[in-house]
PDB file of N, CA, C and O in Angstrom, chain B, residues numbered from 101:
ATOM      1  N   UNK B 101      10.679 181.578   8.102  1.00  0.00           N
ATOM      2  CA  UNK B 101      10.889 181.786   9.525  1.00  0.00           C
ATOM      3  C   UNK B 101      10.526 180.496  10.272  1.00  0.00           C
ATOM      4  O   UNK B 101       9.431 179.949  10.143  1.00  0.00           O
ATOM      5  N   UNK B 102      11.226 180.175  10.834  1.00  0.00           N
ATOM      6  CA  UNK B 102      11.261 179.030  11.830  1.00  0.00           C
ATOM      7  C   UNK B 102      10.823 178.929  12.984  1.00  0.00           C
ATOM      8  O   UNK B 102      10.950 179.945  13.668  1.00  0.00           O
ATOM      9  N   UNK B 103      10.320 178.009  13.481  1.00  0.00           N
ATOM     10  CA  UNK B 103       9.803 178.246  15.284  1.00  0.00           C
ATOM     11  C   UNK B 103      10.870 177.858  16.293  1.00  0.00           C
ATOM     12  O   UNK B 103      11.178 176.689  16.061  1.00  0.00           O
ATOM     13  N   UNK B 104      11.557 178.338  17.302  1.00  0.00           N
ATOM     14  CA  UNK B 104      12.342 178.525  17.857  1.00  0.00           C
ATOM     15  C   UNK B 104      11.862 178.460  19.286  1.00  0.00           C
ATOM     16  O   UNK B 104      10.836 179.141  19.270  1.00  0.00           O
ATOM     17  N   UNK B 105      12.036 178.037  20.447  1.00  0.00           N
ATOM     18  CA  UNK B 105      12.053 178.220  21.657  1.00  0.00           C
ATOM     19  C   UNK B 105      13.198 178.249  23.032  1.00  0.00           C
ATOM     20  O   UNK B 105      13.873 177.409  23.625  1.00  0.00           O
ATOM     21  N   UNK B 106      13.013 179.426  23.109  1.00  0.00           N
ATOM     22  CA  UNK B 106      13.858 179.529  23.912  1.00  0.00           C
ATOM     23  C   UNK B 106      13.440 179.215  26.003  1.00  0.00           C
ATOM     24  O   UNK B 106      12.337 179.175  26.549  1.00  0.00           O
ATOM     25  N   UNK B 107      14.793 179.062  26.602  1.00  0.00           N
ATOM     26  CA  UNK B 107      14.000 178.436  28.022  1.00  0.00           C
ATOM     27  C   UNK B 107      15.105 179.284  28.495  1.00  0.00           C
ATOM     28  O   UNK B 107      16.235 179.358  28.011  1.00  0.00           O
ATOM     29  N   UNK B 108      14.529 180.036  29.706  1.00  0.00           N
ATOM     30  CA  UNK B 108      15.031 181.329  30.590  1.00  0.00           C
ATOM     31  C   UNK B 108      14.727 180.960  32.015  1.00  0.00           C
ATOM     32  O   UNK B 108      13.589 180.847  32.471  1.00  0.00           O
ATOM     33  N   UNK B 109      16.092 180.743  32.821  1.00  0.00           N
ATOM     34  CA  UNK B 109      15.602 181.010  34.139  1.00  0.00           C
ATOM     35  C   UNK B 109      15.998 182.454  34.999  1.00  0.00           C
ATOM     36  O   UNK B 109      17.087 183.028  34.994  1.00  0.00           O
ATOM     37  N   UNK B 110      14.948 182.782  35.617  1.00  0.00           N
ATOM     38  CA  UNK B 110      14.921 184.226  36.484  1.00  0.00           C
ATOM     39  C   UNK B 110      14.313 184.196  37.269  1.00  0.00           C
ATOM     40  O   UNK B 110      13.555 183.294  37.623  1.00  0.00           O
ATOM     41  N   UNK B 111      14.560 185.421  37.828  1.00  0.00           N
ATOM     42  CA  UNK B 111      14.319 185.664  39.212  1.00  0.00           C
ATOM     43  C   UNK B 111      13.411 185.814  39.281  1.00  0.00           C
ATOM     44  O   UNK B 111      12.854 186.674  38.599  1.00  0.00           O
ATOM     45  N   UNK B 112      12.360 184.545  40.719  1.00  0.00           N
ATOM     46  CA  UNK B 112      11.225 184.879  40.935  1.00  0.00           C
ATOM     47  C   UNK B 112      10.348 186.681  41.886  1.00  0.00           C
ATOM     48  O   UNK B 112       9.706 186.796  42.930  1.00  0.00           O
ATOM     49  N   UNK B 113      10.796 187.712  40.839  1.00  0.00           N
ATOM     50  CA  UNK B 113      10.221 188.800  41.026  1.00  0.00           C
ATOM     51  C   UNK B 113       9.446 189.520  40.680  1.00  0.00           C
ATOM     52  O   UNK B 113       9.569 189.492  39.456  1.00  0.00           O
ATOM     53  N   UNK B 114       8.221 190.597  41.059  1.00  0.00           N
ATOM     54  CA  UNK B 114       7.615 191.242  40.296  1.00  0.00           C
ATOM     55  C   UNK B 114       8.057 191.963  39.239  1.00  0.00           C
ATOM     56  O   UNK B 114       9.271 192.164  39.280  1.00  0.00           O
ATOM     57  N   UNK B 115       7.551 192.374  38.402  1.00  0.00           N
ATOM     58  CA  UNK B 115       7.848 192.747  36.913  1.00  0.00           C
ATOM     59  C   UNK B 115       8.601 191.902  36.266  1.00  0.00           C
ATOM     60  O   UNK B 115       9.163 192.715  35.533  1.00  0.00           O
ATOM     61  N   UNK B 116       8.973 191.049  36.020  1.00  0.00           N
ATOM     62  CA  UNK B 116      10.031 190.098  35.382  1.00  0.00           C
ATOM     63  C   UNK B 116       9.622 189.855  34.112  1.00  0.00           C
ATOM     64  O   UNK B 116      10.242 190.083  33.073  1.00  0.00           O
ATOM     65  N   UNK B 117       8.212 189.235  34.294  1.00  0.00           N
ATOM     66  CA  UNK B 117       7.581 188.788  32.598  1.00  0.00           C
ATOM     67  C   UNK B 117       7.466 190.033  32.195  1.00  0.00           C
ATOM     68  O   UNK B 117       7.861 190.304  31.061  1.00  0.00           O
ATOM     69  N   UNK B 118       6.731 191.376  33.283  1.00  0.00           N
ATOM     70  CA  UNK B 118       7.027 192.286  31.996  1.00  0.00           C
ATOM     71  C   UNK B 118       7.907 192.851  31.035  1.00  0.00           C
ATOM     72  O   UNK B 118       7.576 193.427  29.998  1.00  0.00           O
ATOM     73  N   UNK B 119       9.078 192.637  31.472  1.00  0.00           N
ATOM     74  CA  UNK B 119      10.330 193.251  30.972  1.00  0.00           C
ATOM     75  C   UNK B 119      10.609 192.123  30.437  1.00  0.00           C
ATOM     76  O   UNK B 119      11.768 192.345  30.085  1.00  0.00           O
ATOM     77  N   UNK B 120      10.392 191.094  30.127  1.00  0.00           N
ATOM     78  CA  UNK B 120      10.875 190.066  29.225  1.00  0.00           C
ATOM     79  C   UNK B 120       9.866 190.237  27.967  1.00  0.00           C
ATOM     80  O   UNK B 120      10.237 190.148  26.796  1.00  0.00           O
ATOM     81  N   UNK B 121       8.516 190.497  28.386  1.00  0.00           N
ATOM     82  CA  UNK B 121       7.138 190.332  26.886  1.00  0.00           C
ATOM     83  C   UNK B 121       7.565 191.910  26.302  1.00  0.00           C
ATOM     84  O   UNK B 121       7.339 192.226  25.134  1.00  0.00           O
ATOM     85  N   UNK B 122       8.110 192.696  27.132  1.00  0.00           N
ATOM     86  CA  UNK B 122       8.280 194.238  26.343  1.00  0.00           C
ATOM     87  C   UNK B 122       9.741 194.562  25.763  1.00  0.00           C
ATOM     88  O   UNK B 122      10.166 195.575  25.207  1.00  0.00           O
ATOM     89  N   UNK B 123      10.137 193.783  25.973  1.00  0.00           N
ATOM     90  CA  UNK B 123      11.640 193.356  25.003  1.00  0.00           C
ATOM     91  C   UNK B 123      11.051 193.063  23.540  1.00  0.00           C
ATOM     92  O   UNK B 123      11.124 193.732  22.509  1.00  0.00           O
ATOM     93  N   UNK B 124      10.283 191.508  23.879  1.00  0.00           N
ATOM     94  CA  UNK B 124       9.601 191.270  22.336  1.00  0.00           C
ATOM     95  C   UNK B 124       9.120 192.163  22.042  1.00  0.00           C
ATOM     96  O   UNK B 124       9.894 192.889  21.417  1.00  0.00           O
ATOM     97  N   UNK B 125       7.528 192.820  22.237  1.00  0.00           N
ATOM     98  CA  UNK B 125       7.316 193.783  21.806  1.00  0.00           C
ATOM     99  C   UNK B 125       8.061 195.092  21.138  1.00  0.00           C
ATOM    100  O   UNK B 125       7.831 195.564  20.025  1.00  0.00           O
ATOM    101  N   UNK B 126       8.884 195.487  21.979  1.00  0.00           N
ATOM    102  CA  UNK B 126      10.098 196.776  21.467  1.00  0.00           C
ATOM    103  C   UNK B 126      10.912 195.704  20.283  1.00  0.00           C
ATOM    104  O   UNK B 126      11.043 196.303  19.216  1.00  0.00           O
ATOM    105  N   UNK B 127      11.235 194.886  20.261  1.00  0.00           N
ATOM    106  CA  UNK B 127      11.802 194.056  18.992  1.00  0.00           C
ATOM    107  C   UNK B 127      10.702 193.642  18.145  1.00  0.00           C
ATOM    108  O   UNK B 127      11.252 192.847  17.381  1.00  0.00           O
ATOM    109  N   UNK B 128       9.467 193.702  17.816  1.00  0.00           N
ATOM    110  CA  UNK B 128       8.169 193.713  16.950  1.00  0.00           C
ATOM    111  C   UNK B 128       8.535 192.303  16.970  1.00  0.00           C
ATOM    112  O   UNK B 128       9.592 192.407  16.349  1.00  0.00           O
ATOM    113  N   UNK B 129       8.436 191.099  17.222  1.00  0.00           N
ATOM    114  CA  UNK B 129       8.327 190.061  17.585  1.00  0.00           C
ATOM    115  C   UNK B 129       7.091 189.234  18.179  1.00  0.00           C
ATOM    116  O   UNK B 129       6.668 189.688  19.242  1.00  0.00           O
ATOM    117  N   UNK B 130       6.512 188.229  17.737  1.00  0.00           N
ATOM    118  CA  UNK B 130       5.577 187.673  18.363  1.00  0.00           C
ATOM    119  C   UNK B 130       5.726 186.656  19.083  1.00  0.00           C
ATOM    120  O   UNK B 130       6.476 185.698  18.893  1.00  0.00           O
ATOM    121  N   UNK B 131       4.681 186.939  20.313  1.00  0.00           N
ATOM    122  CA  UNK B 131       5.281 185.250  21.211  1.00  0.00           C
ATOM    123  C   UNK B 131       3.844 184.088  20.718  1.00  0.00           C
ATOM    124  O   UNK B 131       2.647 184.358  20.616  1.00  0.00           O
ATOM    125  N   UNK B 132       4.434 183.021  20.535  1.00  0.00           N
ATOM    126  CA  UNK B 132       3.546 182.024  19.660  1.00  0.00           C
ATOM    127  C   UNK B 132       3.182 181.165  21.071  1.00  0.00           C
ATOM    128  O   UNK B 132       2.072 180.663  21.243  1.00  0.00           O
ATOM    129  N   UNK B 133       4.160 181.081  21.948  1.00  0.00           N
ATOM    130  CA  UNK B 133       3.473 180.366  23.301  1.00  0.00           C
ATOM    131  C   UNK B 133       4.322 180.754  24.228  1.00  0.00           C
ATOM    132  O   UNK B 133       5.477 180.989  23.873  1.00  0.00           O
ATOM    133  N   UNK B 134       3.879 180.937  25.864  1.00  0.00           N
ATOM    134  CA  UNK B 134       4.294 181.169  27.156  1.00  0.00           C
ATOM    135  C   UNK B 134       4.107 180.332  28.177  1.00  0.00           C
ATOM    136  O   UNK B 134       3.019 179.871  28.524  1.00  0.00           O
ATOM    137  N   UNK B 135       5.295 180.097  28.737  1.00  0.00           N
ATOM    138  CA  UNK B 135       4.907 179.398  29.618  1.00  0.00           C
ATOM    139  C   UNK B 135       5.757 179.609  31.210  1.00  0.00           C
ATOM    140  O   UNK B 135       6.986 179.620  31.146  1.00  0.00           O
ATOM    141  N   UNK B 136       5.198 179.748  32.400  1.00  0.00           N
ATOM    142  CA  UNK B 136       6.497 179.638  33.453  1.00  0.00           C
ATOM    143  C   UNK B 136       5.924 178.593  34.397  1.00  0.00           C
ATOM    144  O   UNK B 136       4.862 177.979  34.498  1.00  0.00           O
ATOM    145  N   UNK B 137       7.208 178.664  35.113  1.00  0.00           N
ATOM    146  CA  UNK B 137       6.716 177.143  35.904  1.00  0.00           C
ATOM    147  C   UNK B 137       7.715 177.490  37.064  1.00  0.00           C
ATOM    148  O   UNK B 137       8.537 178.345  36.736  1.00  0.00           O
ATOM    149  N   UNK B 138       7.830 177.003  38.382  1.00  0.00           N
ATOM    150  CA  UNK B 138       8.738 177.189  39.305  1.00  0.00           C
ATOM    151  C   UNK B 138      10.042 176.198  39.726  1.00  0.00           C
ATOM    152  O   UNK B 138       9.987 174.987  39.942  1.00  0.00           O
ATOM    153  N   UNK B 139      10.720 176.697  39.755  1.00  0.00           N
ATOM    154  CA  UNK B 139      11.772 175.133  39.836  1.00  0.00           C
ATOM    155  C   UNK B 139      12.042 174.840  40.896  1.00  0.00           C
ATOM    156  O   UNK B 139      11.085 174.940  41.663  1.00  0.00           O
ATOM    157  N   UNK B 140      12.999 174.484  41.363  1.00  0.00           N
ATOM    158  CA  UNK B 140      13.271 173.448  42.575  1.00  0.00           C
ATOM    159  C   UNK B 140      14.068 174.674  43.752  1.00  0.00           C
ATOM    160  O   UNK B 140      14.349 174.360  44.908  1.00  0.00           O
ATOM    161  N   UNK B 141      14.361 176.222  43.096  1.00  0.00           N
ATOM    162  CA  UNK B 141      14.931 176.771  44.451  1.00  0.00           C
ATOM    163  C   UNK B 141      13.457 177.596  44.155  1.00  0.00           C
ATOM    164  O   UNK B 141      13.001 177.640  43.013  1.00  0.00           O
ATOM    165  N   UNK B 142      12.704 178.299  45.417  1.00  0.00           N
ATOM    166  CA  UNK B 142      11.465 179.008  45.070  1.00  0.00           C
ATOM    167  C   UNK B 142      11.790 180.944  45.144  1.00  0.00           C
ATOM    168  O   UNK B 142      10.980 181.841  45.374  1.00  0.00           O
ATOM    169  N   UNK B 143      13.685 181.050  44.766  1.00  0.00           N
ATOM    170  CA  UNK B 143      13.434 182.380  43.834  1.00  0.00           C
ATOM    171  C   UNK B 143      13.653 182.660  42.682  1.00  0.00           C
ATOM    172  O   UNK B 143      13.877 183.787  42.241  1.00  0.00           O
ATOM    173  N   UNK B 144      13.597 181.398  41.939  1.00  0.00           N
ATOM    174  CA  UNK B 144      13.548 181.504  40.579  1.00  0.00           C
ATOM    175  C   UNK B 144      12.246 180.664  39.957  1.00  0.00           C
ATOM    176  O   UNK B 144      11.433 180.018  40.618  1.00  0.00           O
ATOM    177  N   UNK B 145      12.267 180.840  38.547  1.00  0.00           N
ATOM    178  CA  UNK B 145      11.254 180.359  37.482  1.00  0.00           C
ATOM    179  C   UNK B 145      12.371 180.051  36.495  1.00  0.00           C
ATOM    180  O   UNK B 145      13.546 180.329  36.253  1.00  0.00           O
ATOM    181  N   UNK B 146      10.631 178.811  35.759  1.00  0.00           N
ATOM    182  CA  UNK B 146      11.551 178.761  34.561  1.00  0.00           C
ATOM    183  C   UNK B 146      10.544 179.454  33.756  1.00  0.00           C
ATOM    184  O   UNK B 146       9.467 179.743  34.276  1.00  0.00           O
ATOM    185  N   UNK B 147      10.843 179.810  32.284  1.00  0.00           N
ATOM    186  CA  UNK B 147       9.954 180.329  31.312  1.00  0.00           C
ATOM    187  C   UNK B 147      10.563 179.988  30.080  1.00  0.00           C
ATOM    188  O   UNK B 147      11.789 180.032  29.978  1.00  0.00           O
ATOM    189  N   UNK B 148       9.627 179.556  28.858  1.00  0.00           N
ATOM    190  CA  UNK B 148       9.677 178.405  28.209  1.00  0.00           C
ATOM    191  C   UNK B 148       8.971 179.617  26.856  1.00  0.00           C
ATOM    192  O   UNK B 148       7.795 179.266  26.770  1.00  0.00           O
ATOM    193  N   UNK B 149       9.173 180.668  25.963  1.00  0.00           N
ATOM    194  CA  UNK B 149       9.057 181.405  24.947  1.00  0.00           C
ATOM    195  C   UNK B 149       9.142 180.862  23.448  1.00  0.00           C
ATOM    196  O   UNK B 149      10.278 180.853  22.973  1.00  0.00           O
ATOM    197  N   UNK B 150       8.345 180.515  22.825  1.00  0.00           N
ATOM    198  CA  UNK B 150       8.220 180.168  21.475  1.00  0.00           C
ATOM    199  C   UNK B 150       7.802 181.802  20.210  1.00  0.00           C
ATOM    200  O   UNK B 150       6.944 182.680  20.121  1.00  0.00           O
ATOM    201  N   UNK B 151       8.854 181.433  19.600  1.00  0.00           N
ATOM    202  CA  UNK B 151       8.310 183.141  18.730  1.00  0.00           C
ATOM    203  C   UNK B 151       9.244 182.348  17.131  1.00  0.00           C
ATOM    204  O   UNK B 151       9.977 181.361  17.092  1.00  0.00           O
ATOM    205  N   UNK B 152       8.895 183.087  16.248  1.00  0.00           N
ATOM    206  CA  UNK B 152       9.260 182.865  15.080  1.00  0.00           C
ATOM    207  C   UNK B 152      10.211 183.711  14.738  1.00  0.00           C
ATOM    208  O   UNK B 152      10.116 184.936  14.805  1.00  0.00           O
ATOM    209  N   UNK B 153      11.277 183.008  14.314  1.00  0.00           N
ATOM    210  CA  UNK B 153      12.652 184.042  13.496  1.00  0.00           C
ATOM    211  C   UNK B 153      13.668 182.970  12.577  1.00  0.00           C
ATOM    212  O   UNK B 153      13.372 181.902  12.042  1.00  0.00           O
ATOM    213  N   UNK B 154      14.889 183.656  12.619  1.00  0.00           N
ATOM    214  CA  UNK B 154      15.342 183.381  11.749  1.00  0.00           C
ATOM    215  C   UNK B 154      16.847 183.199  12.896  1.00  0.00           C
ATOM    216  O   UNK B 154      16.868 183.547  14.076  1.00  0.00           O
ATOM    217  N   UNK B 155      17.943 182.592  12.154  1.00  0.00           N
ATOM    218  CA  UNK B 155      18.734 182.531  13.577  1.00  0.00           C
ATOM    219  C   UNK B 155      19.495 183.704  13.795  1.00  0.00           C
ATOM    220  O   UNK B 155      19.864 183.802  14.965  1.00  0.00           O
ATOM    221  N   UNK B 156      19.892 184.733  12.965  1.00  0.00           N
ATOM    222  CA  UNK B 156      20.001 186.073  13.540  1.00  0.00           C
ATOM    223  C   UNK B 156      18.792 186.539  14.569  1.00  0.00           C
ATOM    224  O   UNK B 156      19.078 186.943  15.696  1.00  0.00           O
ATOM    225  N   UNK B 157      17.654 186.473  14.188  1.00  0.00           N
ATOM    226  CA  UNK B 157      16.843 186.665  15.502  1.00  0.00           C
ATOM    227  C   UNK B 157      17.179 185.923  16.417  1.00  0.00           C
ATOM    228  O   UNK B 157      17.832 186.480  17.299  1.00  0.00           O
ATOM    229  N   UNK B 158      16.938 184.651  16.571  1.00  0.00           N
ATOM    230  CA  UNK B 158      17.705 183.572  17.891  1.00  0.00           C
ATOM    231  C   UNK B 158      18.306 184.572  18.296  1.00  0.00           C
ATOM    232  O   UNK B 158      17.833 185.386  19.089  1.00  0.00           O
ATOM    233  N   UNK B 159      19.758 184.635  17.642  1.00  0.00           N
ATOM    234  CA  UNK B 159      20.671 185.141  18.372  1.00  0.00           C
ATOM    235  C   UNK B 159      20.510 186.646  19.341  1.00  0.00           C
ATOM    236  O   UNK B 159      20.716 186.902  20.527  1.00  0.00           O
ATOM    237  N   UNK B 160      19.989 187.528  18.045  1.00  0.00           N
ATOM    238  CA  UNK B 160      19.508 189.015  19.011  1.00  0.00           C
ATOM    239  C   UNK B 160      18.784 188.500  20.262  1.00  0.00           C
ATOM    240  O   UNK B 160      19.259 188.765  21.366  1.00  0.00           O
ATOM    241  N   UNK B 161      17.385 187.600  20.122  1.00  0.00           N
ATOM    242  CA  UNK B 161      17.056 187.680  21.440  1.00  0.00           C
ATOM    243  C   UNK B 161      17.395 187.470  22.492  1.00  0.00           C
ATOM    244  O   UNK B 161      16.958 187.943  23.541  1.00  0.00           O
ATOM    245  N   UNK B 162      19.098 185.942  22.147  1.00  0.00           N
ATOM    246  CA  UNK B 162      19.227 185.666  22.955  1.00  0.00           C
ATOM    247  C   UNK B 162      19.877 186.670  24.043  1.00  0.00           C
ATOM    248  O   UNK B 162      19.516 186.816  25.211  1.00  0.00           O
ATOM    249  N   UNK B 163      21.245 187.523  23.157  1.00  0.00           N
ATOM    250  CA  UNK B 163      21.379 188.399  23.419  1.00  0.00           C
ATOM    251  C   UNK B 163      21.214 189.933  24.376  1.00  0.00           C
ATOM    252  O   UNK B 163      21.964 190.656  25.033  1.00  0.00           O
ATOM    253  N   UNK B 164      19.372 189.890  23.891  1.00  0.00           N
ATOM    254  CA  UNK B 164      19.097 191.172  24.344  1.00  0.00           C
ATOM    255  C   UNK B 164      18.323 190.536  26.181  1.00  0.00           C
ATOM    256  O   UNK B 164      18.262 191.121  27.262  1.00  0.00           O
ATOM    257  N   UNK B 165      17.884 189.188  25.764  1.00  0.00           N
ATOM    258  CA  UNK B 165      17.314 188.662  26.981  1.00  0.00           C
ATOM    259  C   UNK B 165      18.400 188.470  28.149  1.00  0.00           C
ATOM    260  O   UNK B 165      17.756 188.427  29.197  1.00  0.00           O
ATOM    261  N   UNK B 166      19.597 188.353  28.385  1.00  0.00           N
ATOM    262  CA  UNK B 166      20.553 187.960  28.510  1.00  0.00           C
ATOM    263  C   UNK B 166      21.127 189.546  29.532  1.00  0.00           C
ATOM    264  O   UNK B 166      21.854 189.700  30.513  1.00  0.00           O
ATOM    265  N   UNK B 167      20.475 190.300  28.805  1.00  0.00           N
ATOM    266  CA  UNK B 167      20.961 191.849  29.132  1.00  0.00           C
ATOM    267  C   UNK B 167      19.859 192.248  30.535  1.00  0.00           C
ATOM    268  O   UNK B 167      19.978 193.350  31.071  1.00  0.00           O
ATOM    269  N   UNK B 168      19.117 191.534  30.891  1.00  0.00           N
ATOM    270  CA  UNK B 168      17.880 191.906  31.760  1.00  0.00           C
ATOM    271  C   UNK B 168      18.531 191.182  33.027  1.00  0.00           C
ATOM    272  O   UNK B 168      18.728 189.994  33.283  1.00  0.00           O
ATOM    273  N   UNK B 169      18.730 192.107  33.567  1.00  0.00           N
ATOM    274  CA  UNK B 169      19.553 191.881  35.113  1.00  0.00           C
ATOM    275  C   UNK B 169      18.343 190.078  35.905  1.00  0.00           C
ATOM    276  O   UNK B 169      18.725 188.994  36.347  1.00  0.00           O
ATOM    277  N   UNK B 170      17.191 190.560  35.739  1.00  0.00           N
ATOM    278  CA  UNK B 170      16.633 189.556  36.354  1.00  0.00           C
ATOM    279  C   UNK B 170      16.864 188.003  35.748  1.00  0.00           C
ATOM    280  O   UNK B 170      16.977 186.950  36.375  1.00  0.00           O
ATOM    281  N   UNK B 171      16.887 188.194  34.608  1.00  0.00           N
ATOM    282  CA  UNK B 171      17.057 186.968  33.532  1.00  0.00           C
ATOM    283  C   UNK B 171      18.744 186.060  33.787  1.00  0.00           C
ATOM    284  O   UNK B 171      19.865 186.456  33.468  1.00  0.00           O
ATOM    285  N   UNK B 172      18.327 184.741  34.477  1.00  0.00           N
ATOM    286  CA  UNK B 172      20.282 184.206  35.151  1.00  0.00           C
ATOM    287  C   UNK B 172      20.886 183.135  34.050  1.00  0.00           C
ATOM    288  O   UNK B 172      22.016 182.663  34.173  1.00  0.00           O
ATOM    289  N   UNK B 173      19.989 182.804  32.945  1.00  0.00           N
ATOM    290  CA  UNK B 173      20.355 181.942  32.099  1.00  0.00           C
ATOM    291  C   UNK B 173      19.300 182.129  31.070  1.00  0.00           C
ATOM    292  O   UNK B 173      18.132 182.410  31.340  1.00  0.00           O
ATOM    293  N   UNK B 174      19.877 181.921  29.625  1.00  0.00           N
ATOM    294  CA  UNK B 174      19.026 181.357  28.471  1.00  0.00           C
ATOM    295  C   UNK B 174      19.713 180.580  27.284  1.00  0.00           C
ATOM    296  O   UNK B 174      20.785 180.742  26.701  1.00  0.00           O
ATOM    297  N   UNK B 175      18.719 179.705  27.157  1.00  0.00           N
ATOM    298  CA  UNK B 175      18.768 178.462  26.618  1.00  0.00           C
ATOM    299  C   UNK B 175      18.383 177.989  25.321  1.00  0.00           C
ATOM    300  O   UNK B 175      17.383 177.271  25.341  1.00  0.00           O
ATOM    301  N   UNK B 176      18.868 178.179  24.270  1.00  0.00           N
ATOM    302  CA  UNK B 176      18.194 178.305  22.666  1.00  0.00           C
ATOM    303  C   UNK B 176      17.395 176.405  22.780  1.00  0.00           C
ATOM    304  O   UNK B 176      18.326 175.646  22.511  1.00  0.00           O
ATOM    305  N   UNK B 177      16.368 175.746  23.008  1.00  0.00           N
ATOM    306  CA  UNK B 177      16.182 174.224  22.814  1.00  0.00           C
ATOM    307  C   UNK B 177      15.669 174.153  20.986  1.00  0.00           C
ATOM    308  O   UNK B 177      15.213 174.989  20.206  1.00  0.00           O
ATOM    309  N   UNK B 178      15.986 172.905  20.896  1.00  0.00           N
ATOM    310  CA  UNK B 178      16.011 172.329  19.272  1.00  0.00           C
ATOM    311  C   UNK B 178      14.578 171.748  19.591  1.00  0.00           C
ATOM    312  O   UNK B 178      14.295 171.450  20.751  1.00  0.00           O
ATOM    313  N   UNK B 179      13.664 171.587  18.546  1.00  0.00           N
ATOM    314  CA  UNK B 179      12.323 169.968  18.530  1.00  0.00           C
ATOM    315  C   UNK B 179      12.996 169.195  19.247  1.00  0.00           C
ATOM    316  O   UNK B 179      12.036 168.964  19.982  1.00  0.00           O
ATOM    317  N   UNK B 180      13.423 168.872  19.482  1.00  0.00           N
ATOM    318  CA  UNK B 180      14.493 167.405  19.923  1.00  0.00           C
ATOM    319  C   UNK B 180      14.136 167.224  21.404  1.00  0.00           C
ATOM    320  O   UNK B 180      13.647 166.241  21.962  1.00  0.00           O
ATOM    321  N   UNK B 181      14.585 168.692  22.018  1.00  0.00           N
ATOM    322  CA  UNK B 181      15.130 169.298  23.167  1.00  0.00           C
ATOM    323  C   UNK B 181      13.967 168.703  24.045  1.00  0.00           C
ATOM    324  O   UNK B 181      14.048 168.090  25.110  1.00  0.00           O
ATOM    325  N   UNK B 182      12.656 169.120  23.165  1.00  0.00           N
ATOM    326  CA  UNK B 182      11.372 169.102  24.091  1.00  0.00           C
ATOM    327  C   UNK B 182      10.381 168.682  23.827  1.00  0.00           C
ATOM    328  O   UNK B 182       9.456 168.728  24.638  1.00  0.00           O
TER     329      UNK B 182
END
């Protein structure tokens, strides 16, 4: 299993991280690091998710993250990336 990070921007709203950390959770998934930060319009964030998989996982999460109305983009980054 590989370390993978993915970068999500959404809407700066209440509940947001929760419904993003209880996705992982409901997918038995671990998050290895978190991070959000605010970007340059102030109703969004960015958030920066490191978890271990395989690239069928990549893909499901990207997937299932993708499905969360609040969530407006996600971003699979390589080592490279960041």
């Amino acid at each position: 299993m590989e370390l993978f990070t993915l970068e999500l921007t959404v809407a700066n709203r209440c509940g947001v991280l929760n419904r993003i950390t209880g996705l992982y959770a409901k997918c038995k998934h671990n998050i290895e690091t978190l991070s959000v930060h605010g970007s340059g319009d102030p109703a969004l964030s960015v958030m920066r998710i490191s978890a271990r998989g395989d690239h069928v996982i990549q893909r499901q999460m990207m997937r299932q993250l993708r499905k969360i109305f609040d969530v407006k983009s996600v971003v699979l980054l390589n080592n490279s990336t960041y």
